[in-house]
Amino acid sequence: MEDRKLVRQLRKQDEKALVVLVERYSPYVSTVVRNIVSGVLTDSDIEELTADVFIRLWNSSEKLRAETLRPYMAAIARNLAVDRLRAMHFTVELDEIELADGSDIEYETERRMLADELNRTIEEMEPRSRELLLRFYYYYQKIPQIAAEMCMSESACKTALHRARNKLKKMLTERGYGNET
């Protein structure tokens, strides 16, 4: 069953489509999770997070589009894995909370503006460079995995990633984002 048909069936809450989706994409989703939690969580935790991704997909099936299915699953997997890591390591005592003086709002606004510009710039890059950057920085894939999946040698992958980073840096610098001294 192709992804378009799978998505149509999922929107209709067809459980058979979910079974096919789980069989087809479980290795992909668990790899995304494993790349993020690398050695921190157990295999059963990774399996649980992988299952949670498919539950989220099922519950938000009306939002699915076939052309963005893989990136959407990867984003859910990434967010769930990061949330799990935060829950394990991040606790705040009441006496540690400080009142915001407005600088946090300014910082957050600047960070969001930069993130928006970064996303726009990456979208303008040629597809291969965009895919390399997304796989490495967003999906947390390692060079050997990227090279294998993109049918290139590891050294060619490293070189292409280096060039993509330099191109991104140049594009952002031309738009006024860069080293401020």
mmCIF file with all atom_site columns, C-alpha atoms in Angstrom:
data_model
loop_
_atom_site.group_PDB
_atom_site.id
_atom_site.type_symbol
_atom_site.label_atom_id
_atom_site.label_alt_id
_atom_site.label_comp_id
_atom_site.label_asym_id
_atom_site.label_entity_id
_atom_site.label_seq_id
_atom_site.pdbx_PDB_ins_code
_atom_site.Cartn_x
_atom_site.Cartn_y
_atom_site.Cartn_z
_atom_site.occupancy
_atom_site.B_iso_or_equiv
_atom_site.pdbx_formal_charge
_atom_site.auth_seq_id
_atom_site.auth_comp_id
_atom_site.auth_asym_id
_atom_site.auth_atom_id
_atom_site.pdbx_PDB_model_num
ATOM 1   C CA . MET A 1 1   ? 0.000   0.000  0.000  1.00 0.00 ? 1   MET A CA 1
ATOM 2   C CA . GLU A 1 2   ? 1.499   3.361  -0.976 1.00 0.00 ? 2   GLU A CA 1
ATOM 3   C CA . ASP A 1 3   ? 1.745   6.236  1.495  1.00 0.00 ? 3   ASP A CA 1
ATOM 4   C CA . ARG A 1 4   ? -1.061  8.256  -0.112 1.00 0.00 ? 4   ARG A CA 1
ATOM 5   C CA . LYS A 1 5   ? -3.498  5.405  0.293  1.00 0.00 ? 5   LYS A CA 1
ATOM 6   C CA . LEU A 1 6   ? -2.236  4.748  3.821  1.00 0.00 ? 6   LEU A CA 1
ATOM 7   C CA . VAL A 1 7   ? -2.866  8.360  4.800  1.00 0.00 ? 7   VAL A CA 1
ATOM 8   C CA . ARG A 1 8   ? -6.371  8.319  3.290  1.00 0.00 ? 8   ARG A CA 1
ATOM 9   C CA . GLN A 1 9   ? -7.163  5.145  5.212  1.00 0.00 ? 9   GLN A CA 1
ATOM 10  C CA . LEU A 1 10  ? -5.727  6.548  8.447  1.00 0.00 ? 10  LEU A CA 1
ATOM 11  C CA . ARG A 1 11  ? -7.943  9.601  8.108  1.00 0.00 ? 11  ARG A CA 1
ATOM 12  C CA . LYS A 1 12  ? -10.875 7.181  8.013  1.00 0.00 ? 12  LYS A CA 1
ATOM 13  C CA . GLN A 1 13  ? -9.522  5.546  11.201 1.00 0.00 ? 13  GLN A CA 1
ATOM 14  C CA . ASP A 1 14  ? -8.790  2.275  9.386  1.00 0.00 ? 14  ASP A CA 1
ATOM 15  C CA . GLU A 1 15  ? -6.847  0.108  11.836 1.00 0.00 ? 15  GLU A CA 1
ATOM 16  C CA . LYS A 1 16  ? -5.398  -2.025 9.021  1.00 0.00 ? 16  LYS A CA 1
ATOM 17  C CA . ALA A 1 17  ? -3.659  1.069  7.658  1.00 0.00 ? 17  ALA A CA 1
ATOM 18  C CA . LEU A 1 18  ? -2.157  1.699  11.083 1.00 0.00 ? 18  LEU A CA 1
ATOM 19  C CA . VAL A 1 19  ? -0.818  -1.867 11.185 1.00 0.00 ? 19  VAL A CA 1
ATOM 20  C CA . VAL A 1 20  ? 0.820   -1.385 7.776  1.00 0.00 ? 20  VAL A CA 1
ATOM 21  C CA . LEU A 1 21  ? 2.234   1.969  8.877  1.00 0.00 ? 21  LEU A CA 1
ATOM 22  C CA . VAL A 1 22  ? 3.709   0.459  12.047 1.00 0.00 ? 22  VAL A CA 1
ATOM 23  C CA . GLU A 1 23  ? 5.253   -2.447 10.118 1.00 0.00 ? 23  GLU A CA 1
ATOM 24  C CA . ARG A 1 24  ? 6.702   -0.162 7.456  1.00 0.00 ? 24  ARG A CA 1
ATOM 25  C CA . TYR A 1 25  ? 8.002   2.695  9.597  1.00 0.00 ? 25  TYR A CA 1
ATOM 26  C CA . SER A 1 26  ? 8.825   1.228  13.028 1.00 0.00 ? 26  SER A CA 1
ATOM 27  C CA . PRO A 1 27  ? 12.510  0.755  12.158 1.00 0.00 ? 27  PRO A CA 1
ATOM 28  C CA . TYR A 1 28  ? 12.727  4.347  10.900 1.00 0.00 ? 28  TYR A CA 1
ATOM 29  C CA . VAL A 1 29  ? 10.963  5.834  13.941 1.00 0.00 ? 29  VAL A CA 1
ATOM 30  C CA . SER A 1 30  ? 12.952  3.758  16.438 1.00 0.00 ? 30  SER A CA 1
ATOM 31  C CA . THR A 1 31  ? 16.185  4.850  14.721 1.00 0.00 ? 31  THR A CA 1
ATOM 32  C CA . VAL A 1 32  ? 15.234  8.506  15.143 1.00 0.00 ? 32  VAL A CA 1
ATOM 33  C CA . VAL A 1 33  ? 14.447  7.891  18.814 1.00 0.00 ? 33  VAL A CA 1
ATOM 34  C CA . ARG A 1 34  ? 17.602  5.826  19.358 1.00 0.00 ? 34  ARG A CA 1
ATOM 35  C CA . ASN A 1 35  ? 19.782  8.537  17.760 1.00 0.00 ? 35  ASN A CA 1
ATOM 36  C CA . ILE A 1 36  ? 18.454  11.071 20.252 1.00 0.00 ? 36  ILE A CA 1
ATOM 37  C CA . VAL A 1 37  ? 18.487  9.009  23.429 1.00 0.00 ? 37  VAL A CA 1
ATOM 38  C CA . SER A 1 38  ? 21.744  7.175  22.565 1.00 0.00 ? 38  SER A CA 1
ATOM 39  C CA . GLY A 1 39  ? 22.482  5.028  25.573 1.00 0.00 ? 39  GLY A CA 1
ATOM 40  C CA . VAL A 1 40  ? 20.343  6.923  28.068 1.00 0.00 ? 40  VAL A CA 1
ATOM 41  C CA . LEU A 1 41  ? 17.143  4.916  27.711 1.00 0.00 ? 41  LEU A CA 1
ATOM 42  C CA . THR A 1 42  ? 16.625  1.158  27.623 1.00 0.00 ? 42  THR A CA 1
ATOM 43  C CA . ASP A 1 43  ? 15.444  -0.771 24.585 1.00 0.00 ? 43  ASP A CA 1
ATOM 44  C CA . SER A 1 44  ? 11.995  -1.116 26.161 1.00 0.00 ? 44  SER A CA 1
ATOM 45  C CA . ASP A 1 45  ? 11.846  2.686  26.637 1.00 0.00 ? 45  ASP A CA 1
ATOM 46  C CA . ILE A 1 46  ? 12.734  3.130  22.962 1.00 0.00 ? 46  ILE A CA 1
ATOM 47  C CA . GLU A 1 47  ? 10.009  0.640  21.987 1.00 0.00 ? 47  GLU A CA 1
ATOM 48  C CA . GLU A 1 48  ? 7.533   2.524  24.163 1.00 0.00 ? 48  GLU A CA 1
ATOM 49  C CA . LEU A 1 49  ? 8.440   5.874  22.585 1.00 0.00 ? 49  LEU A CA 1
ATOM 50  C CA . THR A 1 50  ? 8.180   4.320  19.123 1.00 0.00 ? 50  THR A CA 1
ATOM 51  C CA . ALA A 1 51  ? 4.689   3.047  19.939 1.00 0.00 ? 51  ALA A CA 1
ATOM 52  C CA . ASP A 1 52  ? 3.775   6.484  21.303 1.00 0.00 ? 52  ASP A CA 1
ATOM 53  C CA . VAL A 1 53  ? 4.679   8.014  17.933 1.00 0.00 ? 53  VAL A CA 1
ATOM 54  C CA . PHE A 1 54  ? 2.142   5.817  16.176 1.00 0.00 ? 54  PHE A CA 1
ATOM 55  C CA . ILE A 1 55  ? -0.492  6.588  18.797 1.00 0.00 ? 55  ILE A CA 1
ATOM 56  C CA . ARG A 1 56  ? 0.082   10.300 18.157 1.00 0.00 ? 56  ARG A CA 1
ATOM 57  C CA . LEU A 1 57  ? -0.198  9.708  14.410 1.00 0.00 ? 57  LEU A CA 1
ATOM 58  C CA . TRP A 1 58  ? -3.455  7.848  14.896 1.00 0.00 ? 58  TRP A CA 1
ATOM 59  C CA . ASN A 1 59  ? -4.851  10.619 17.088 1.00 0.00 ? 59  ASN A CA 1
ATOM 60  C CA . SER A 1 60  ? -3.851  13.349 14.654 1.00 0.00 ? 60  SER A CA 1
ATOM 61  C CA . SER A 1 61  ? -4.517  11.483 11.425 1.00 0.00 ? 61  SER A CA 1
ATOM 62  C CA . GLU A 1 62  ? -6.676  14.314 10.035 1.00 0.00 ? 62  GLU A CA 1
ATOM 63  C CA . LYS A 1 63  ? -3.498  16.452 9.809  1.00 0.00 ? 63  LYS A CA 1
ATOM 64  C CA . LEU A 1 64  ? -1.489  13.891 7.839  1.00 0.00 ? 64  LEU A CA 1
ATOM 65  C CA . ARG A 1 65  ? -0.279  14.430 4.290  1.00 0.00 ? 65  ARG A CA 1
ATOM 66  C CA . ALA A 1 66  ? 1.465   11.695 2.328  1.00 0.00 ? 66  ALA A CA 1
ATOM 67  C CA . GLU A 1 67  ? 4.273   13.947 1.134  1.00 0.00 ? 67  GLU A CA 1
ATOM 68  C CA . THR A 1 68  ? 5.215   14.919 4.708  1.00 0.00 ? 68  THR A CA 1
ATOM 69  C CA . LEU A 1 69  ? 4.518   11.613 6.451  1.00 0.00 ? 69  LEU A CA 1
ATOM 70  C CA . ARG A 1 70  ? 8.158   10.654 7.180  1.00 0.00 ? 70  ARG A CA 1
ATOM 71  C CA . PRO A 1 71  ? 9.237   14.112 8.386  1.00 0.00 ? 71  PRO A CA 1
ATOM 72  C CA . TYR A 1 72  ? 6.083   14.353 10.508 1.00 0.00 ? 72  TYR A CA 1
ATOM 73  C CA . MET A 1 73  ? 6.810   10.986 12.142 1.00 0.00 ? 73  MET A CA 1
ATOM 74  C CA . ALA A 1 74  ? 10.431  11.997 12.706 1.00 0.00 ? 74  ALA A CA 1
ATOM 75  C CA . ALA A 1 75  ? 9.355   15.276 14.305 1.00 0.00 ? 75  ALA A CA 1
ATOM 76  C CA . ILE A 1 76  ? 6.974   13.468 16.657 1.00 0.00 ? 76  ILE A CA 1
ATOM 77  C CA . ALA A 1 77  ? 9.676   10.925 17.523 1.00 0.00 ? 77  ALA A CA 1
ATOM 78  C CA . ARG A 1 78  ? 12.216  13.658 18.133 1.00 0.00 ? 78  ARG A CA 1
ATOM 79  C CA . ASN A 1 79  ? 9.859   15.671 20.329 1.00 0.00 ? 79  ASN A CA 1
ATOM 80  C CA . LEU A 1 80  ? 8.790   12.669 22.397 1.00 0.00 ? 80  LEU A CA 1
ATOM 81  C CA . ALA A 1 81  ? 12.402  11.556 22.905 1.00 0.00 ? 81  ALA A CA 1
ATOM 82  C CA . VAL A 1 82  ? 13.538  15.044 23.905 1.00 0.00 ? 82  VAL A CA 1
ATOM 83  C CA . ASP A 1 83  ? 10.555  15.398 26.254 1.00 0.00 ? 83  ASP A CA 1
ATOM 84  C CA . ARG A 1 84  ? 11.415  12.057 27.891 1.00 0.00 ? 84  ARG A CA 1
ATOM 85  C CA . LEU A 1 85  ? 15.034  13.140 28.388 1.00 0.00 ? 85  LEU A CA 1
ATOM 86  C CA . ARG A 1 86  ? 13.920  16.454 29.858 1.00 0.00 ? 86  ARG A CA 1
ATOM 87  C CA . ALA A 1 87  ? 11.554  14.688 32.220 1.00 0.00 ? 87  ALA A CA 1
ATOM 88  C CA . MET A 1 88  ? 14.403  12.531 33.463 1.00 0.00 ? 88  MET A CA 1
ATOM 89  C CA . HIS A 1 89  ? 16.884  15.329 34.062 1.00 0.00 ? 89  HIS A CA 1
ATOM 90  C CA . PHE A 1 90  ? 14.910  18.487 34.594 1.00 0.00 ? 90  PHE A CA 1
ATOM 91  C CA . THR A 1 91  ? 13.249  19.271 37.880 1.00 0.00 ? 91  THR A CA 1
ATOM 92  C CA . VAL A 1 92  ? 12.772  22.772 39.196 1.00 0.00 ? 92  VAL A CA 1
ATOM 93  C CA . GLU A 1 93  ? 12.517  23.621 42.847 1.00 0.00 ? 93  GLU A CA 1
ATOM 94  C CA . LEU A 1 94  ? 10.188  26.499 43.668 1.00 0.00 ? 94  LEU A CA 1
ATOM 95  C CA . ASP A 1 95  ? 12.984  28.579 45.182 1.00 0.00 ? 95  ASP A CA 1
ATOM 96  C CA . GLU A 1 96  ? 14.989  28.315 41.924 1.00 0.00 ? 96  GLU A CA 1
ATOM 97  C CA . ILE A 1 97  ? 12.322  30.090 39.863 1.00 0.00 ? 97  ILE A CA 1
ATOM 98  C CA . GLU A 1 98  ? 13.193  33.682 39.056 1.00 0.00 ? 98  GLU A CA 1
ATOM 99  C CA . LEU A 1 99  ? 10.854  36.372 37.851 1.00 0.00 ? 99  LEU A CA 1
ATOM 100 C CA . ALA A 1 100 ? 11.394  37.416 34.254 1.00 0.00 ? 100 ALA A CA 1
ATOM 101 C CA . ASP A 1 101 ? 12.662  40.961 33.805 1.00 0.00 ? 101 ASP A CA 1
ATOM 102 C CA . GLY A 1 102 ? 11.725  41.185 30.132 1.00 0.00 ? 102 GLY A CA 1
ATOM 103 C CA . SER A 1 103 ? 15.123  40.090 28.829 1.00 0.00 ? 103 SER A CA 1
ATOM 104 C CA . ASP A 1 104 ? 13.835  36.514 28.491 1.00 0.00 ? 104 ASP A CA 1
ATOM 105 C CA . ILE A 1 105 ? 11.050  37.737 26.203 1.00 0.00 ? 105 ILE A CA 1
ATOM 106 C CA . GLU A 1 106 ? 13.535  39.660 24.067 1.00 0.00 ? 106 GLU A CA 1
ATOM 107 C CA . TYR A 1 107 ? 15.880  36.670 23.882 1.00 0.00 ? 107 TYR A CA 1
ATOM 108 C CA . GLU A 1 108 ? 13.028  34.295 23.014 1.00 0.00 ? 108 GLU A CA 1
ATOM 109 C CA . THR A 1 109 ? 11.766  36.640 20.282 1.00 0.00 ? 109 THR A CA 1
ATOM 110 C CA . GLU A 1 110 ? 15.234  36.907 18.739 1.00 0.00 ? 110 GLU A CA 1
ATOM 111 C CA . ARG A 1 111 ? 15.667  33.145 18.921 1.00 0.00 ? 111 ARG A CA 1
ATOM 112 C CA . ARG A 1 112 ? 12.349  32.553 17.154 1.00 0.00 ? 112 ARG A CA 1
ATOM 113 C CA . MET A 1 113 ? 13.175  35.084 14.445 1.00 0.00 ? 113 MET A CA 1
ATOM 114 C CA . LEU A 1 114 ? 16.520  33.380 13.825 1.00 0.00 ? 114 LEU A CA 1
ATOM 115 C CA . ALA A 1 115 ? 14.859  29.955 13.740 1.00 0.00 ? 115 ALA A CA 1
ATOM 116 C CA . ASP A 1 116 ? 12.310  31.202 11.186 1.00 0.00 ? 116 ASP A CA 1
ATOM 117 C CA . GLU A 1 117 ? 15.065  32.664 9.026  1.00 0.00 ? 117 GLU A CA 1
ATOM 118 C CA . LEU A 1 118 ? 17.104  29.483 9.336  1.00 0.00 ? 118 LEU A CA 1
ATOM 119 C CA . ASN A 1 119 ? 14.113  27.393 8.206  1.00 0.00 ? 119 ASN A CA 1
ATOM 120 C CA . ARG A 1 120 ? 13.446  29.693 5.242  1.00 0.00 ? 120 ARG A CA 1
ATOM 121 C CA . THR A 1 121 ? 17.096  29.609 4.225  1.00 0.00 ? 121 THR A CA 1
ATOM 122 C CA . ILE A 1 122 ? 17.341  25.823 4.441  1.00 0.00 ? 122 ILE A CA 1
ATOM 123 C CA . GLU A 1 123 ? 14.183  25.511 2.317  1.00 0.00 ? 123 GLU A CA 1
ATOM 124 C CA . GLU A 1 124 ? 15.901  27.592 -0.397 1.00 0.00 ? 124 GLU A CA 1
ATOM 125 C CA . MET A 1 125 ? 18.932  25.318 -0.538 1.00 0.00 ? 125 MET A CA 1
ATOM 126 C CA . GLU A 1 126 ? 19.310  22.628 -3.150 1.00 0.00 ? 126 GLU A CA 1
ATOM 127 C CA . PRO A 1 127 ? 17.569  19.385 -2.122 1.00 0.00 ? 127 PRO A CA 1
ATOM 128 C CA . ARG A 1 128 ? 20.690  17.307 -1.413 1.00 0.00 ? 128 ARG A CA 1
ATOM 129 C CA . SER A 1 129 ? 22.221  19.940 0.886  1.00 0.00 ? 129 SER A CA 1
ATOM 130 C CA . ARG A 1 130 ? 18.872  20.429 2.623  1.00 0.00 ? 130 ARG A CA 1
ATOM 131 C CA . GLU A 1 131 ? 18.502  16.693 3.181  1.00 0.00 ? 131 GLU A CA 1
ATOM 132 C CA . LEU A 1 132 ? 22.031  16.371 4.591  1.00 0.00 ? 132 LEU A CA 1
ATOM 133 C CA . LEU A 1 133 ? 21.497  19.224 7.050  1.00 0.00 ? 133 LEU A CA 1
ATOM 134 C CA . LEU A 1 134 ? 18.103  17.934 8.177  1.00 0.00 ? 134 LEU A CA 1
ATOM 135 C CA . ARG A 1 135 ? 19.311  14.369 8.623  1.00 0.00 ? 135 ARG A CA 1
ATOM 136 C CA . PHE A 1 136 ? 22.375  15.434 10.627 1.00 0.00 ? 136 PHE A CA 1
ATOM 137 C CA . TYR A 1 137 ? 21.012  18.287 12.745 1.00 0.00 ? 137 TYR A CA 1
ATOM 138 C CA . TYR A 1 138 ? 17.297  17.590 12.982 1.00 0.00 ? 138 TYR A CA 1
ATOM 139 C CA . TYR A 1 139 ? 17.022  13.807 12.859 1.00 0.00 ? 139 TYR A CA 1
ATOM 140 C CA . TYR A 1 140 ? 20.357  13.328 14.672 1.00 0.00 ? 140 TYR A CA 1
ATOM 141 C CA . GLN A 1 141 ? 21.563  10.722 12.226 1.00 0.00 ? 141 GLN A CA 1
ATOM 142 C CA . LYS A 1 142 ? 25.238  9.788  12.227 1.00 0.00 ? 142 LYS A CA 1
ATOM 143 C CA . ILE A 1 143 ? 27.488  10.184 9.169  1.00 0.00 ? 143 ILE A CA 1
ATOM 144 C CA . PRO A 1 144 ? 27.665  6.416  8.393  1.00 0.00 ? 144 PRO A CA 1
ATOM 145 C CA . GLN A 1 145 ? 23.869  6.137  8.431  1.00 0.00 ? 145 GLN A CA 1
ATOM 146 C CA . ILE A 1 146 ? 23.382  9.222  6.261  1.00 0.00 ? 146 ILE A CA 1
ATOM 147 C CA . ALA A 1 147 ? 26.011  8.020  3.804  1.00 0.00 ? 147 ALA A CA 1
ATOM 148 C CA . ALA A 1 148 ? 24.433  4.572  3.529  1.00 0.00 ? 148 ALA A CA 1
ATOM 149 C CA . GLU A 1 149 ? 20.891  5.893  3.081  1.00 0.00 ? 149 GLU A CA 1
ATOM 150 C CA . MET A 1 150 ? 21.972  8.511  0.536  1.00 0.00 ? 150 MET A CA 1
ATOM 151 C CA . CYS A 1 151 ? 24.192  6.039  -1.357 1.00 0.00 ? 151 CYS A CA 1
ATOM 152 C CA . MET A 1 152 ? 27.462  7.890  -0.861 1.00 0.00 ? 152 MET A CA 1
ATOM 153 C CA . SER A 1 153 ? 30.771  7.212  0.847  1.00 0.00 ? 153 SER A CA 1
ATOM 154 C CA . GLU A 1 154 ? 31.310  8.519  4.355  1.00 0.00 ? 154 GLU A CA 1
ATOM 155 C CA . SER A 1 155 ? 34.037  10.890 3.171  1.00 0.00 ? 155 SER A CA 1
ATOM 156 C CA . ALA A 1 156 ? 31.788  12.248 0.413  1.00 0.00 ? 156 ALA A CA 1
ATOM 157 C CA . CYS A 1 157 ? 29.024  12.672 3.000  1.00 0.00 ? 157 CYS A CA 1
ATOM 158 C CA . LYS A 1 158 ? 31.335  14.590 5.353  1.00 0.00 ? 158 LYS A CA 1
ATOM 159 C CA . THR A 1 159 ? 32.507  16.819 2.500  1.00 0.00 ? 159 THR A CA 1
ATOM 160 C CA . ALA A 1 160 ? 28.973  17.468 1.263  1.00 0.00 ? 160 ALA A CA 1
ATOM 161 C CA . LEU A 1 161 ? 27.793  18.245 4.804  1.00 0.00 ? 161 LEU A CA 1
ATOM 162 C CA . HIS A 1 162 ? 30.729  20.622 5.315  1.00 0.00 ? 162 HIS A CA 1
ATOM 163 C CA . ARG A 1 163 ? 29.895  22.419 2.051  1.00 0.00 ? 163 ARG A CA 1
ATOM 164 C CA . ALA A 1 164 ? 26.212  22.595 2.959  1.00 0.00 ? 164 ALA A CA 1
ATOM 165 C CA . ARG A 1 165 ? 27.077  24.160 6.327  1.00 0.00 ? 165 ARG A CA 1
ATOM 166 C CA . ASN A 1 166 ? 29.353  26.699 4.653  1.00 0.00 ? 166 ASN A CA 1
ATOM 167 C CA . LYS A 1 167 ? 26.656  27.542 2.100  1.00 0.00 ? 167 LYS A CA 1
ATOM 168 C CA . LEU A 1 168 ? 24.085  27.963 4.871  1.00 0.00 ? 168 LEU A CA 1
ATOM 169 C CA . LYS A 1 169 ? 26.464  30.174 6.843  1.00 0.00 ? 169 LYS A CA 1
ATOM 170 C CA . LYS A 1 170 ? 27.156  32.308 3.773  1.00 0.00 ? 170 LYS A CA 1
ATOM 171 C CA . MET A 1 171 ? 23.446  32.689 3.013  1.00 0.00 ? 171 MET A CA 1
ATOM 172 C CA . LEU A 1 172 ? 22.647  33.665 6.602  1.00 0.00 ? 172 LEU A CA 1
ATOM 173 C CA . THR A 1 173 ? 25.560  36.128 6.715  1.00 0.00 ? 173 THR A CA 1
ATOM 174 C CA . GLU A 1 174 ? 24.303  37.781 3.517  1.00 0.00 ? 174 GLU A CA 1
ATOM 175 C CA . ARG A 1 175 ? 20.941  38.222 5.244  1.00 0.00 ? 175 ARG A CA 1
ATOM 176 C CA . GLY A 1 176 ? 22.503  39.976 8.203  1.00 0.00 ? 176 GLY A CA 1
ATOM 177 C CA . TYR A 1 177 ? 22.911  37.025 10.533 1.00 0.00 ? 177 TYR A CA 1
ATOM 178 C CA . GLY A 1 178 ? 26.458  36.196 11.462 1.00 0.00 ? 178 GLY A CA 1
ATOM 179 C CA . ASN A 1 179 ? 29.307  36.847 13.794 1.00 0.00 ? 179 ASN A CA 1
ATOM 180 C CA . GLU A 1 180 ? 28.564  39.999 15.707 1.00 0.00 ? 180 GLU A CA 1
ATOM 181 C CA . THR A 1 181 ? 31.554  41.574 17.375 1.00 0.00 ? 181 THR A CA 1
#
